[in-house]
Coordinates of C-alpha atoms and ligand atoms in Angstrom, one line a residue:
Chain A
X472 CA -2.8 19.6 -19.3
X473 CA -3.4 18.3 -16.0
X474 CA -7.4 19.8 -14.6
X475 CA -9.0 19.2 -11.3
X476 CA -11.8 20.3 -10.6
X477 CA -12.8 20.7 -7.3
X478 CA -11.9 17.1 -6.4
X479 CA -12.3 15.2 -2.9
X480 CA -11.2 11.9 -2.5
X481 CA -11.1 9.9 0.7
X482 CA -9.8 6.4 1.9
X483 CA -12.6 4.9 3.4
X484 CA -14.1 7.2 5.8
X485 CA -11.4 9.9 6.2
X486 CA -11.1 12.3 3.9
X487 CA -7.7 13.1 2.6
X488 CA -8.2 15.6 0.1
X489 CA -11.2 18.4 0.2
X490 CA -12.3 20.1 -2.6
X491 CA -8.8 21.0 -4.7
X492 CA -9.2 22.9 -7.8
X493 CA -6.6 23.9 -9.9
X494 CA -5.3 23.4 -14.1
X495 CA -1.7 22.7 -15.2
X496 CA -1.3 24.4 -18.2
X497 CA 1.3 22.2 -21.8
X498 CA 4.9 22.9 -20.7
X499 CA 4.3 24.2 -17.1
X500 CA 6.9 23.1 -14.2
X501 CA 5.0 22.6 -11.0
X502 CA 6.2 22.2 -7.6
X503 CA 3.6 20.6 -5.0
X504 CA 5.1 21.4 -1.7
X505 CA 3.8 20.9 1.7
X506 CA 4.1 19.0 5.3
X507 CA 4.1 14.6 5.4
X508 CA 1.0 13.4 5.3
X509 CA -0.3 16.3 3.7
X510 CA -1.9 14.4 0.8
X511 CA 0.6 15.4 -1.9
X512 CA 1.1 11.6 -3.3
X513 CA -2.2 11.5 -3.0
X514 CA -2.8 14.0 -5.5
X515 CA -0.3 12.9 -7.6
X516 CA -1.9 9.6 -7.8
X517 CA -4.9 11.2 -8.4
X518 CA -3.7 12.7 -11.6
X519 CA -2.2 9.7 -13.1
X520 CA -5.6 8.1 -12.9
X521 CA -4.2 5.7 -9.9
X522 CA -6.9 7.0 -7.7
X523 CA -10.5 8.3 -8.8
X524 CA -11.8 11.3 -7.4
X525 CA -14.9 10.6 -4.5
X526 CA -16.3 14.3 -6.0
X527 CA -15.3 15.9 -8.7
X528 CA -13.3 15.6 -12.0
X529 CA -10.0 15.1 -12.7
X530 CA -8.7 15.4 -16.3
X531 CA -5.2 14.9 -17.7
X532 CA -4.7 15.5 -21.4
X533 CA -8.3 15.8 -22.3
X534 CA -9.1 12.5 -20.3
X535 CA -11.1 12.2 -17.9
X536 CA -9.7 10.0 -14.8
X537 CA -12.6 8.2 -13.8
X538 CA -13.6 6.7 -17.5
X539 CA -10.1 6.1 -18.9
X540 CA -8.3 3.0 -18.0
X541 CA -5.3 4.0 -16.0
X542 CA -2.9 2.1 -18.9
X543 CA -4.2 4.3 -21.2
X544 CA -2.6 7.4 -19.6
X545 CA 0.0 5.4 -19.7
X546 CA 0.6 6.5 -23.4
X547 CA 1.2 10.3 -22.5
X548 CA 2.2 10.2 -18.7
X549 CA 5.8 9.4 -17.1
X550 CA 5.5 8.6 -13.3
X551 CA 7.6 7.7 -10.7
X552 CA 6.4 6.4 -7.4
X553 CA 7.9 8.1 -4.0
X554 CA 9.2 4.2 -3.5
X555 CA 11.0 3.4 -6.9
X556 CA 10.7 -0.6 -5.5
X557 CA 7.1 -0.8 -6.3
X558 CA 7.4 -0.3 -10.1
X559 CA 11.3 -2.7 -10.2
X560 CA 10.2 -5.9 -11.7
X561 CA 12.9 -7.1 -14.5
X562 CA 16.0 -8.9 -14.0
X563 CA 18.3 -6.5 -15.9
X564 CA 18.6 -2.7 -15.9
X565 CA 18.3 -2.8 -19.6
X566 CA 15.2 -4.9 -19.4
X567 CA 13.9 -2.8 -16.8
X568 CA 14.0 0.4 -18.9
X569 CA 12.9 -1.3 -21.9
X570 CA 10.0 -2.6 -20.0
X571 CA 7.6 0.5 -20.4
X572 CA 8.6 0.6 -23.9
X573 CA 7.5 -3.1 -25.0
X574 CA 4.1 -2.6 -22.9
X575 CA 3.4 0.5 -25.5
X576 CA 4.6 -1.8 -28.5
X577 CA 7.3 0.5 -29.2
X578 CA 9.3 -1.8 -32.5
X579 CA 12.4 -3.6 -31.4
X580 CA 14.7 -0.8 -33.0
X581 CA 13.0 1.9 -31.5
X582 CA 13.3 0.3 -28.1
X583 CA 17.4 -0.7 -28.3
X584 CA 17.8 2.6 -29.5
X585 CA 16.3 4.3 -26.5
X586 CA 17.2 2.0 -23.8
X587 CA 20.8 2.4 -25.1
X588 CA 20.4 6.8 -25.1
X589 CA 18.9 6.4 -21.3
X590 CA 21.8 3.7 -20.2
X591 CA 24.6 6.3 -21.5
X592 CA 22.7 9.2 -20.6
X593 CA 22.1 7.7 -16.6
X594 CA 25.6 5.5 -16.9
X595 CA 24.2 2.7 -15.8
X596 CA 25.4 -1.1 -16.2
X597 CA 23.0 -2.1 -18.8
X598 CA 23.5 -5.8 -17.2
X599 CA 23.0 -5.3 -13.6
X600 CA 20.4 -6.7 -11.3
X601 CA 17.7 -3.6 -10.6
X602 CA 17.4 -5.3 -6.5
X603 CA 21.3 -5.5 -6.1
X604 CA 21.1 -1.5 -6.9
X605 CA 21.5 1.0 -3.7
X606 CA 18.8 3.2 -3.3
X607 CA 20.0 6.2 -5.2
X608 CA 20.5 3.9 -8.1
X609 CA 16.9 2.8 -7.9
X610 CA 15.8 6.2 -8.2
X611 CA 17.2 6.9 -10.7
X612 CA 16.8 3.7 -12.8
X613 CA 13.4 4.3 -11.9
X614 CA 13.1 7.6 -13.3
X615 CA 14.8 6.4 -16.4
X616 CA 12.3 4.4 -16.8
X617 CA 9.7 6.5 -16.3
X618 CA 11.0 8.9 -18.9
X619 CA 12.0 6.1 -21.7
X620 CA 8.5 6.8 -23.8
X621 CA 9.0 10.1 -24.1
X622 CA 5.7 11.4 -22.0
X623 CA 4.2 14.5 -22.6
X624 CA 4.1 14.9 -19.0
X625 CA 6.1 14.0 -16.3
X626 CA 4.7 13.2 -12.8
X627 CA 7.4 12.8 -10.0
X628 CA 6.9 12.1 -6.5
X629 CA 9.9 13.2 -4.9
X630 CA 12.8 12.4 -7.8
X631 CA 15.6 13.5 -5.8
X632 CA 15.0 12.2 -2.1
X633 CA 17.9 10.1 -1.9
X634 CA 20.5 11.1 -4.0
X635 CA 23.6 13.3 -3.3
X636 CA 24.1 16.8 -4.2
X637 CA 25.9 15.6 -8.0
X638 CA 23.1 13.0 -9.2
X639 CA 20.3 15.2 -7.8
X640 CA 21.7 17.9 -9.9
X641 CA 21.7 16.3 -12.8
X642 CA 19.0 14.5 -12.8
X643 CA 17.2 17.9 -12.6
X644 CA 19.2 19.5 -15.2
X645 CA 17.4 16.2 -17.2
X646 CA 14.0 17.1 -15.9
X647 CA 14.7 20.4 -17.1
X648 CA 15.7 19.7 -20.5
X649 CA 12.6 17.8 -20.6
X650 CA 10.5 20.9 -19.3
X651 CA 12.1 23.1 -21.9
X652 CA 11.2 20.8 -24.6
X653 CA 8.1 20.7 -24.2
X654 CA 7.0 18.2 -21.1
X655 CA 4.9 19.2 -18.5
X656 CA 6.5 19.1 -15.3
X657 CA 3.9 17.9 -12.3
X658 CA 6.8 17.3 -9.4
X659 CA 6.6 16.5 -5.5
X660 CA 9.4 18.3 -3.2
X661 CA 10.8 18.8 -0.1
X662 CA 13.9 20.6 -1.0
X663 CA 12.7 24.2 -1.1
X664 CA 16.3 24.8 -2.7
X665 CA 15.1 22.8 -6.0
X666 CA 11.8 24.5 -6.1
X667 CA 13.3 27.5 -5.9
X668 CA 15.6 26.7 -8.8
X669 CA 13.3 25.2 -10.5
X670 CA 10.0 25.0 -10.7
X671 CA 8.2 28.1 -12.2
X672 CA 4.8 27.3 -9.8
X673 CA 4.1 26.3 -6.5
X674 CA 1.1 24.2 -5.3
X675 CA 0.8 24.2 -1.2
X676 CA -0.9 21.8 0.4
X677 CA -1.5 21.3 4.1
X678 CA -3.9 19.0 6.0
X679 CA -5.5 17.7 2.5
X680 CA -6.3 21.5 1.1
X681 CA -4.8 23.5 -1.5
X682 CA -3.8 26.8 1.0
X683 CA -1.7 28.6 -1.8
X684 CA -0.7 28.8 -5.9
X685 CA 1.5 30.9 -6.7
X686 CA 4.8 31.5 -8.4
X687 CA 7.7 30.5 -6.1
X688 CA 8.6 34.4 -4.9
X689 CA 4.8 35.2 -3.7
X690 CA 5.2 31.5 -2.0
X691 CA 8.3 31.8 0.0
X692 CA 7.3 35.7 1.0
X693 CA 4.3 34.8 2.5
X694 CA 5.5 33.6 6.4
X695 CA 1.9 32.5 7.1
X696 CA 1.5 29.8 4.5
X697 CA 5.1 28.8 5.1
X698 CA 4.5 28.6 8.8
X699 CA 1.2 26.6 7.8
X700 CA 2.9 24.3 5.5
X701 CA 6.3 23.9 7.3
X702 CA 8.1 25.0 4.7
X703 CA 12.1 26.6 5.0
X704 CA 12.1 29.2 2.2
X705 CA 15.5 28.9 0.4
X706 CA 18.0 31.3 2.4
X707 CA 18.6 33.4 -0.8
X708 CA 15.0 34.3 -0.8
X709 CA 14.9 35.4 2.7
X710 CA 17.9 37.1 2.6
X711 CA 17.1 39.2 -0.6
X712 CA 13.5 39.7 1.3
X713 CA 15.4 41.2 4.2
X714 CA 17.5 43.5 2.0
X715 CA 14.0 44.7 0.2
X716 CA 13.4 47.6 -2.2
X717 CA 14.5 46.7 -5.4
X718 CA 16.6 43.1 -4.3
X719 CA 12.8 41.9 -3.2
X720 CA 12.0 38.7 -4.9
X721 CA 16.0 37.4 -6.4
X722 CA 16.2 33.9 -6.4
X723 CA 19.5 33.3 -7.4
X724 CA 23.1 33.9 -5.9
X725 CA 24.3 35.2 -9.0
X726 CA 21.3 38.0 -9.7
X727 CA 21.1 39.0 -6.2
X728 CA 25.0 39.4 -6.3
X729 CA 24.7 41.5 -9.7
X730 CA 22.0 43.8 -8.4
X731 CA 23.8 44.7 -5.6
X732 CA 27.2 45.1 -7.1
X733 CA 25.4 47.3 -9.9
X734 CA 23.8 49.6 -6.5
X735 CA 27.3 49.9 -5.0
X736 CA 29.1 51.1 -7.9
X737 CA 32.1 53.3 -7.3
X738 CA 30.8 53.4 -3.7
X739 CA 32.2 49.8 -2.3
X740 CA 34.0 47.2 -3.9
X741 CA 32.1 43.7 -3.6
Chain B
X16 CA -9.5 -7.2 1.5
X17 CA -9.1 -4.4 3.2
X18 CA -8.5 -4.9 6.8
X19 CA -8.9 -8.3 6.7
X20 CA -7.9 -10.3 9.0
X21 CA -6.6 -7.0 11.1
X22 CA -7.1 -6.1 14.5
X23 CA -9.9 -3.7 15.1
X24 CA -9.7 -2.0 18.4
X25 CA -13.0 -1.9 20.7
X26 CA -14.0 -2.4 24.3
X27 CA -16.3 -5.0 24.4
X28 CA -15.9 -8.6 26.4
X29 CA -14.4 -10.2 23.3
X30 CA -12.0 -7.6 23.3
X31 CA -11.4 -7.5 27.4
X32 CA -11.3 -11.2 27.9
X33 CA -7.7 -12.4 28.5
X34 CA -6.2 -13.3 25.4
X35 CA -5.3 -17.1 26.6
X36 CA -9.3 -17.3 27.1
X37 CA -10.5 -16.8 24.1
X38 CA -7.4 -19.4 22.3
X39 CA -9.0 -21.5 24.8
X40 CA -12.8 -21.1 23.6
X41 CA -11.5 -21.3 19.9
X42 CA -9.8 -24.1 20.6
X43 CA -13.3 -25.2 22.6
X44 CA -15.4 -24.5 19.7
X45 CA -12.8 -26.4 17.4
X46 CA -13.1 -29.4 19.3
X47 CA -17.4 -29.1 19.6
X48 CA -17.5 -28.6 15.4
X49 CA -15.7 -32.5 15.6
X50 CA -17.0 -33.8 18.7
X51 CA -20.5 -33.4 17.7
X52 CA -22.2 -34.2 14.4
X53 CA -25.2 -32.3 14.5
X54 CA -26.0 -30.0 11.6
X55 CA -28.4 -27.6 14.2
X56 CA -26.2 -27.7 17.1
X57 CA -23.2 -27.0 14.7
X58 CA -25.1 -23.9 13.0
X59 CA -26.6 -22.8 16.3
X60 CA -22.7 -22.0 17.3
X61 CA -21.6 -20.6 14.5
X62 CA -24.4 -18.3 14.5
X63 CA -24.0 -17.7 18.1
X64 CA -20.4 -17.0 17.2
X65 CA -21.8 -14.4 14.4
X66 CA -23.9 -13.3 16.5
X67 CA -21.2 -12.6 19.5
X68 CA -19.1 -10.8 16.5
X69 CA -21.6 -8.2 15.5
X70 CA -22.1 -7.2 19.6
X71 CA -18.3 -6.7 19.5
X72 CA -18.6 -4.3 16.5
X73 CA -16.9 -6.9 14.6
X74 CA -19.4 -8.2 12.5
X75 CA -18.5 -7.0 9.1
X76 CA -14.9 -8.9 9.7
X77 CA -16.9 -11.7 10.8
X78 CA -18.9 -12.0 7.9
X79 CA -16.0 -11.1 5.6
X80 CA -13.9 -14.2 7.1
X81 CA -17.2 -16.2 7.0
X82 CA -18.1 -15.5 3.5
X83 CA -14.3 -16.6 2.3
X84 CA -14.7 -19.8 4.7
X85 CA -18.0 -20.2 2.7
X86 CA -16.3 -20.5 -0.2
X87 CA -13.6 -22.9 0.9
X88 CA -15.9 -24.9 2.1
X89 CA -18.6 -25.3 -0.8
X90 CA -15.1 -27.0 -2.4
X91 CA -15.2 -29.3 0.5
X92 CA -18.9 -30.0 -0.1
X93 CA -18.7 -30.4 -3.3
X94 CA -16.0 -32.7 -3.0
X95 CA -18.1 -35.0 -0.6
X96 CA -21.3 -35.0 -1.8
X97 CA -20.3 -37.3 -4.7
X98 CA -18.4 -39.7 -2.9
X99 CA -20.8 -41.2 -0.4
X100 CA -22.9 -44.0 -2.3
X101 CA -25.0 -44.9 0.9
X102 CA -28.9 -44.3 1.4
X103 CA -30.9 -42.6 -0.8
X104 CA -30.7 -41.5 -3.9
X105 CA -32.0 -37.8 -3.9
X106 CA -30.7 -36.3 -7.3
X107 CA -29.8 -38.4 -10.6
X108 CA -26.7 -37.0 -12.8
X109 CA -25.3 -38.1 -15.7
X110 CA -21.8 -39.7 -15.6
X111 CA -22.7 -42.2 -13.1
X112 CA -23.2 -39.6 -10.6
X113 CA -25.9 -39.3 -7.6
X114 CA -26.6 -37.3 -4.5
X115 CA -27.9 -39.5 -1.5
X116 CA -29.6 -38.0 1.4
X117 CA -26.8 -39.7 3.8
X118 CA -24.5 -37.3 1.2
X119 CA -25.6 -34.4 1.7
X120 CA -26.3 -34.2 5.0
X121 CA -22.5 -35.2 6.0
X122 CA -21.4 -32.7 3.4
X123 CA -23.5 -30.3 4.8
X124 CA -21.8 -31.5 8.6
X125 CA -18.0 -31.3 6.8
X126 CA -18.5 -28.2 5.5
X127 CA -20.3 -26.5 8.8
X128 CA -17.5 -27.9 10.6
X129 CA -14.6 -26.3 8.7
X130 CA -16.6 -23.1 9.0
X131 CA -17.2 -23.4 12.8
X132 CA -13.5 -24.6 13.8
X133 CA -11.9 -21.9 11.9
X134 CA -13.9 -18.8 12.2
X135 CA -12.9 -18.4 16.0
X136 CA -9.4 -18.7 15.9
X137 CA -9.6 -15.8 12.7
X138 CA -11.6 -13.7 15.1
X139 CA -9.0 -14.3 17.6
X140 CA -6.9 -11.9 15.5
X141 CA -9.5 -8.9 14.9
X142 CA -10.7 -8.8 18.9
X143 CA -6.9 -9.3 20.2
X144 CA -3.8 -7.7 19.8
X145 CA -0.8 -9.1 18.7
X146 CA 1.5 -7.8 21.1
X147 CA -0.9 -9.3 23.6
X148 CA -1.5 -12.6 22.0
X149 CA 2.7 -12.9 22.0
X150 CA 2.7 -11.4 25.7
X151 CA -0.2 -13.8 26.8
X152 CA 1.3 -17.1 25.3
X153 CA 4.8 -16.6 26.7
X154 CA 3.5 -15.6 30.1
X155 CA 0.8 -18.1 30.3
X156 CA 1.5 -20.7 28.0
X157 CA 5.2 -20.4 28.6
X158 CA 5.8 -20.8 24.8
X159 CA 9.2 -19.5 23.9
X160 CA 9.2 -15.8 22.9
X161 CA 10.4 -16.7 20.1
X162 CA 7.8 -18.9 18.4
X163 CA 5.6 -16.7 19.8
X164 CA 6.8 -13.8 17.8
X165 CA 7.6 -15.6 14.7
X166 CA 3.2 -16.5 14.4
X167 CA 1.8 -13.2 15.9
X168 CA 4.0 -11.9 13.0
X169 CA 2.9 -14.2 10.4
X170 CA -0.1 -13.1 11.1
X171 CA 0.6 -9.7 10.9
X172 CA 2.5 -9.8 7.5
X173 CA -1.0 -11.1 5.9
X174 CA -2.7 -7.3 5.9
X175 CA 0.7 -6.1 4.9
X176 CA 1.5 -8.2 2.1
X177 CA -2.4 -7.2 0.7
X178 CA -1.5 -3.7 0.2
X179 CA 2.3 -4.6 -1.3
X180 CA 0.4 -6.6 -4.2
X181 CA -2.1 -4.1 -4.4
X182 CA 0.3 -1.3 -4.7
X183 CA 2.8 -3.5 -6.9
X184 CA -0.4 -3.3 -9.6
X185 CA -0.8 0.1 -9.1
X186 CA 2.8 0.5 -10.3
X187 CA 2.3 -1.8 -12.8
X188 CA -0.6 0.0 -14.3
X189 CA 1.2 3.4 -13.8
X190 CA 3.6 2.1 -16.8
X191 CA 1.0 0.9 -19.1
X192 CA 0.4 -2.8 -17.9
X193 CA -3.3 -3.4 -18.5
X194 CA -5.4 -5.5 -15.6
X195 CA -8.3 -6.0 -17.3
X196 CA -7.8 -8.9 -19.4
X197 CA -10.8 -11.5 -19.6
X198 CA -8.3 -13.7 -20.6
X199 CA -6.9 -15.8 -17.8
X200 CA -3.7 -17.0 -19.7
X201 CA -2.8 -13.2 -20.8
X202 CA -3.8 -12.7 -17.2
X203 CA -1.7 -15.2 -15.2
X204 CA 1.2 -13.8 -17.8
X205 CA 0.9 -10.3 -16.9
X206 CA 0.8 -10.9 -13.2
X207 CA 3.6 -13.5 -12.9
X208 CA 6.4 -10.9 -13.2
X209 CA 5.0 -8.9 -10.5
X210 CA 5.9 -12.1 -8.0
X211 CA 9.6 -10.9 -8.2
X212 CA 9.5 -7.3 -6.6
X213 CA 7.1 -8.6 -3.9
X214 CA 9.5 -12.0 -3.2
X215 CA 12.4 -9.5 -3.1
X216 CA 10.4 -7.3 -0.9
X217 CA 8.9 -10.0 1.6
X218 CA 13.0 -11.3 1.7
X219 CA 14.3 -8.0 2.6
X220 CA 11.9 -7.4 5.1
X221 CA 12.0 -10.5 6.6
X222 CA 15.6 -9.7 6.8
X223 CA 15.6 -6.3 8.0
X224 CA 13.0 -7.3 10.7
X225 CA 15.4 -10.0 11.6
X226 CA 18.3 -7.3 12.0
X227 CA 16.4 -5.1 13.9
X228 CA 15.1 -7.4 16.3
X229 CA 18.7 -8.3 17.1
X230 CA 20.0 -4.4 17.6
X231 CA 17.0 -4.2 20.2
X232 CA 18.4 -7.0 22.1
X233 CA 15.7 -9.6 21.1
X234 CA 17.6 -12.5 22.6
X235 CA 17.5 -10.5 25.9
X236 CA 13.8 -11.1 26.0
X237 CA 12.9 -13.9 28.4
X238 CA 9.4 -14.9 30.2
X239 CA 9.3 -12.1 32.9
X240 CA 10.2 -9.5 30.2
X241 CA 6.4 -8.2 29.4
X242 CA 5.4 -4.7 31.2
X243 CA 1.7 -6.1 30.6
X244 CA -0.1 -8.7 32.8
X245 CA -2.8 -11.0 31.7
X246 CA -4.8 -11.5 35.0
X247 CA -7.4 -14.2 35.0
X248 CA -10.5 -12.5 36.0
X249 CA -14.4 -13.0 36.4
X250 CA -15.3 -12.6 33.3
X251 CA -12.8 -14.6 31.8
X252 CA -14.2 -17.8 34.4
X253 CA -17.5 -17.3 33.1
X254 CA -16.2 -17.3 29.8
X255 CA -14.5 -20.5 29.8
X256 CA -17.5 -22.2 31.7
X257 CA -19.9 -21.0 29.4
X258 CA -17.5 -23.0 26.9
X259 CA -17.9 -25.9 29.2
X260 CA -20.8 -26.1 28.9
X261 CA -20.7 -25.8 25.3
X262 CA -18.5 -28.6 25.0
X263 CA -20.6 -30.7 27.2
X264 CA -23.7 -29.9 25.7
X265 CA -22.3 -31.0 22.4
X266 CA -21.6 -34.6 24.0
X267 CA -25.2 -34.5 25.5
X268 CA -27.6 -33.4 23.1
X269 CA -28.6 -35.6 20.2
X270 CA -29.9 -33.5 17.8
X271 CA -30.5 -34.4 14.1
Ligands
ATP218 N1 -3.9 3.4 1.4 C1 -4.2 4.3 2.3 N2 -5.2 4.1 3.2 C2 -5.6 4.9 4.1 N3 -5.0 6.1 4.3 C3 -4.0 6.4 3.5 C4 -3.5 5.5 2.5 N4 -2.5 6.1 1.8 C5 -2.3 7.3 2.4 N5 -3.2 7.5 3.4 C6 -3.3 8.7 4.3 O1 -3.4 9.8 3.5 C7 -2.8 10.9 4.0 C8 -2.0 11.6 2.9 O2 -1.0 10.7 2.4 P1 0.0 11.1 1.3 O3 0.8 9.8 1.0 O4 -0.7 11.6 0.1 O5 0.9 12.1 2.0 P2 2.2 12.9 1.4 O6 1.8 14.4 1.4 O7 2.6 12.3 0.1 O8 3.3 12.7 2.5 P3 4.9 12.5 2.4 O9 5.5 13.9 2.4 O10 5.2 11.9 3.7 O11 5.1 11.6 1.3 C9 -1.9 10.4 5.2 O12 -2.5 10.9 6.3 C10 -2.0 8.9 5.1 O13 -2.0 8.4 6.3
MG219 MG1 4.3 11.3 -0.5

């Protein structure tokens, strides 16, 4: 559960974030979209506790921000920084996944154990140097890493800018499996594809403000908060937009396919 | 530390004043805090120097580089004020140890003199430019571009490496690492590890900033190759002769 309430927070003198308000409800998978600069990793950071709120309250599972230590949330929260580098400090991949583990003084079996199910799960080379990886490998070793306690939620600032079309697909197939099990799901993103696919709740932001929250087909119809946030709706969604009446709001190929097949029948062949 | 030691843009005569005047009033100043040893002509600059700072808007810099010379040079003091055995004794300690009035007033000069010959030249940095400090000192100076470049950015990498450390803890603490520690052993233990991502990140750059140099024909680069000019102009005359004067007064007056 991840609660702001109606939070400001600026750098200095200029304010980045004005007045957002909004709750993340156990097991929800929320996108926060919305132009560079915008203030998304802001908000992100925000959440984990990173950052305190100039006004307001921020909460995440039943802690408030500004009186919990930030290790703390630790406990409960994965989080992977927009620049993996930041949070890359061992000398081995192993030891780099294992790393969040020992901080939480997770036993020695438990740890092996998991470091071992992330290392097949990612196929990494337990034995590598994290700084000799490319960036895509980073990422990803990152995001194992951020993942290896098990958190009850999940915050992601952009998990898949990086990575080709393959590893970005599994590695939110992964993020999904998570979802479904239980994790909250609190994710940056630019691909509107991804969202699309998915996340079942969009955040916009734009110029520091929450402009829109909504599920993903309310989102992507609405022109003016896409033109407001720069966003590309996914082409499916604009094309089953265009075709209207009963096709309005299909996400996927496959549906949108199926529904007009079903309309055609004995008509056309499709 | 945030912006310290940055530049912070403005309009006043600190910041219109050719940049190879006010190396040479720094370096003016520099040469006053050793060429005179009097503890009220000394403090007289450095407060004129303060005072010089906060008409430029840059006061809170000022006093943020003066405070963390104030520190480095209470060590100095301290250091001093033990060692000289002549004139009177002021203070008693135990251990054989005693302030004399001869002491303390040249550890009082030492440190006021490591204040005033550094302060300027930091200033330097928060009323100038860098591009212009490297534009001035190759056109003026004639220093290869080269050197020139490789200080204005050491300089520059001193702000920038701040905020890496700064957001190296912040990842840190986003996996569970926990700061707060009274204890300076569990401390220094928890933060040595974090000197590998920024070493690895202060090599790449440096590398990177090395490559890209070249692929924008940084060898090309010779004297004339600045679009900027730094005319000498009034102000900058009456600048330096007001640091003349400075400097002479300094020989001149015999102040305690
Ligand atoms: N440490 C900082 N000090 C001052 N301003 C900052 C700092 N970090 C970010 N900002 C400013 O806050 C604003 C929002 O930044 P933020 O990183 O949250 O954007 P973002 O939405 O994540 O953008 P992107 O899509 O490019 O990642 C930007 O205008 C940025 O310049
Ligand atoms: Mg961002």
């Amino acid at each position: 559960m991840i609660i702001f309430d109606n939070v400001s927070f600026s750098y200095g003198k200029t304010q980045i974030i004005e007045k957002i308000s909004f709750r993340v409800a156990p097991g929800e998978f929320v996108a926060i979209v919305g132009p560079n600069g915008a203030g998304k990793t802001t908000v992100s950071k925000l959440a984990r506790g990173l950052l305190r709120p100039t006004s307001g309250t921020v909460t995440i599972d039943a802690l408030n921000t500004r009186t919990t230590k930030a290790s703390k949330i630790a406990r409960t929260t994965g989080f992977l920084f927009q620049n993996p580098d930041r949070q890359i400090c061992q000398n081995t991949v192993r030891d780099e996944i294992a790393f969040n583990l020992k901080i939480q003084g997770k036993s020695d079996d438990e740890t092996t154990s998991r470091v071992e199910e992330l290392i097949s799960l990612f196929g990494f080379d337990p034995n590598a140097s994290p700084f000799r990886l490319s960036r895509g490998e980073r990422q990803r070793l990152a995001l194992a890493s951020a993942l290896s306690a098990k958190p009850k939620i999940l915050i992601l600032d952009e998990p898949t800018t990086g990575l080709d079309y393959r590893e970005c697909m599994k590695i939110m197939n992964l993020i999904k499996s998570e979802n479904l099990a239980g994790t909250t799901v609190f994710m940056i993103c630019h691909d509107m594809e991804i969202v699309s696919d998915f996340a079942e709740r969009i955040l916009v932001i734009a110029d520091g403000r929450l402009i829109a929250d909504g599920n993903p087909d309310t989102i992507f119809f609405n022109k003016e908060i896409c033109a407001k946030a720069a966003l590309l709706p996914p082409q499916i969604a604009e094309l089953s937009q265009r075709l209207g009446g009963a096709y309005q709001g299909i996400r996927h190929v496959d549906n949108l396919f199926g529904a007009i097949r079903k309309n055609f029948k004995g008509e056309a062949t499709l | 530390m945030k912006g310290f030691l940055q530049y912070i843009p403005g309009n006043s005569i600190l910041h219109q004043l050719s940049p190879i005047t006010k190396l040479a009033l720094s370096v003016l100043l520099c040469a006053c805090a050793f060429l005179s040893s009097s503890i009220l002509y000394i403090s007289f600059l450095l407060l004129l120097v303060l005072g010089l700072s906060a008409m430029s808007g840059i006061g809170r810099s000022a006093l943020q580089i003066f405070s963390l010379l104030l520190k480095l040079s209470l060590i100095l003091f301290l250091a001093q004020i033990f060692f000289i055995r002549e004139g009177d004794v002021l203070v008693r300690l135990p251990l054989n140890l005693f302030i004399t009035d001869e002491g303390l007033a040249f550890a009082i000069l030492i440190a006021l003199r490591l204040m005033l010959s550094a302060l300027p030249l930091a200033l330097i940095i928060t009323v100038t430019p860098m591009s212009d400090l490297a534009g001035a000192m190759v056109q003026k100076l004639r220093i290869p571009y080269k050197y020139a470049f490789a200080l204005t950015t050491a300089i520059r990498f001193i702000p920038i490496f701040s905020t890496e450390i700064s957001e190296i803890i912040e990842a840190q603490r986003a996996r569970g690492v926990n700061f707060d520690t009274k204890n300076i052993f569990k401390k220094i233990r928890l933060i040595l590890p974090l000197c590998l991502p920024l070493l690895v990140s202060s090599i790449k750059k440096t590398e990177y900033i090395a490559l890209s140099a070249e692929m924008r024909g940084f060898a090309l680069r010779n004297r004339k190759s600045g679009y900027k000019s730094y005319a000498f102009k009034g102000r900058d005359l009456i600048a330096l002769l007001a640091g003349v004067f400075i400097i002479a007064a300094s020989l001149l007056i015999n102040l305690p």
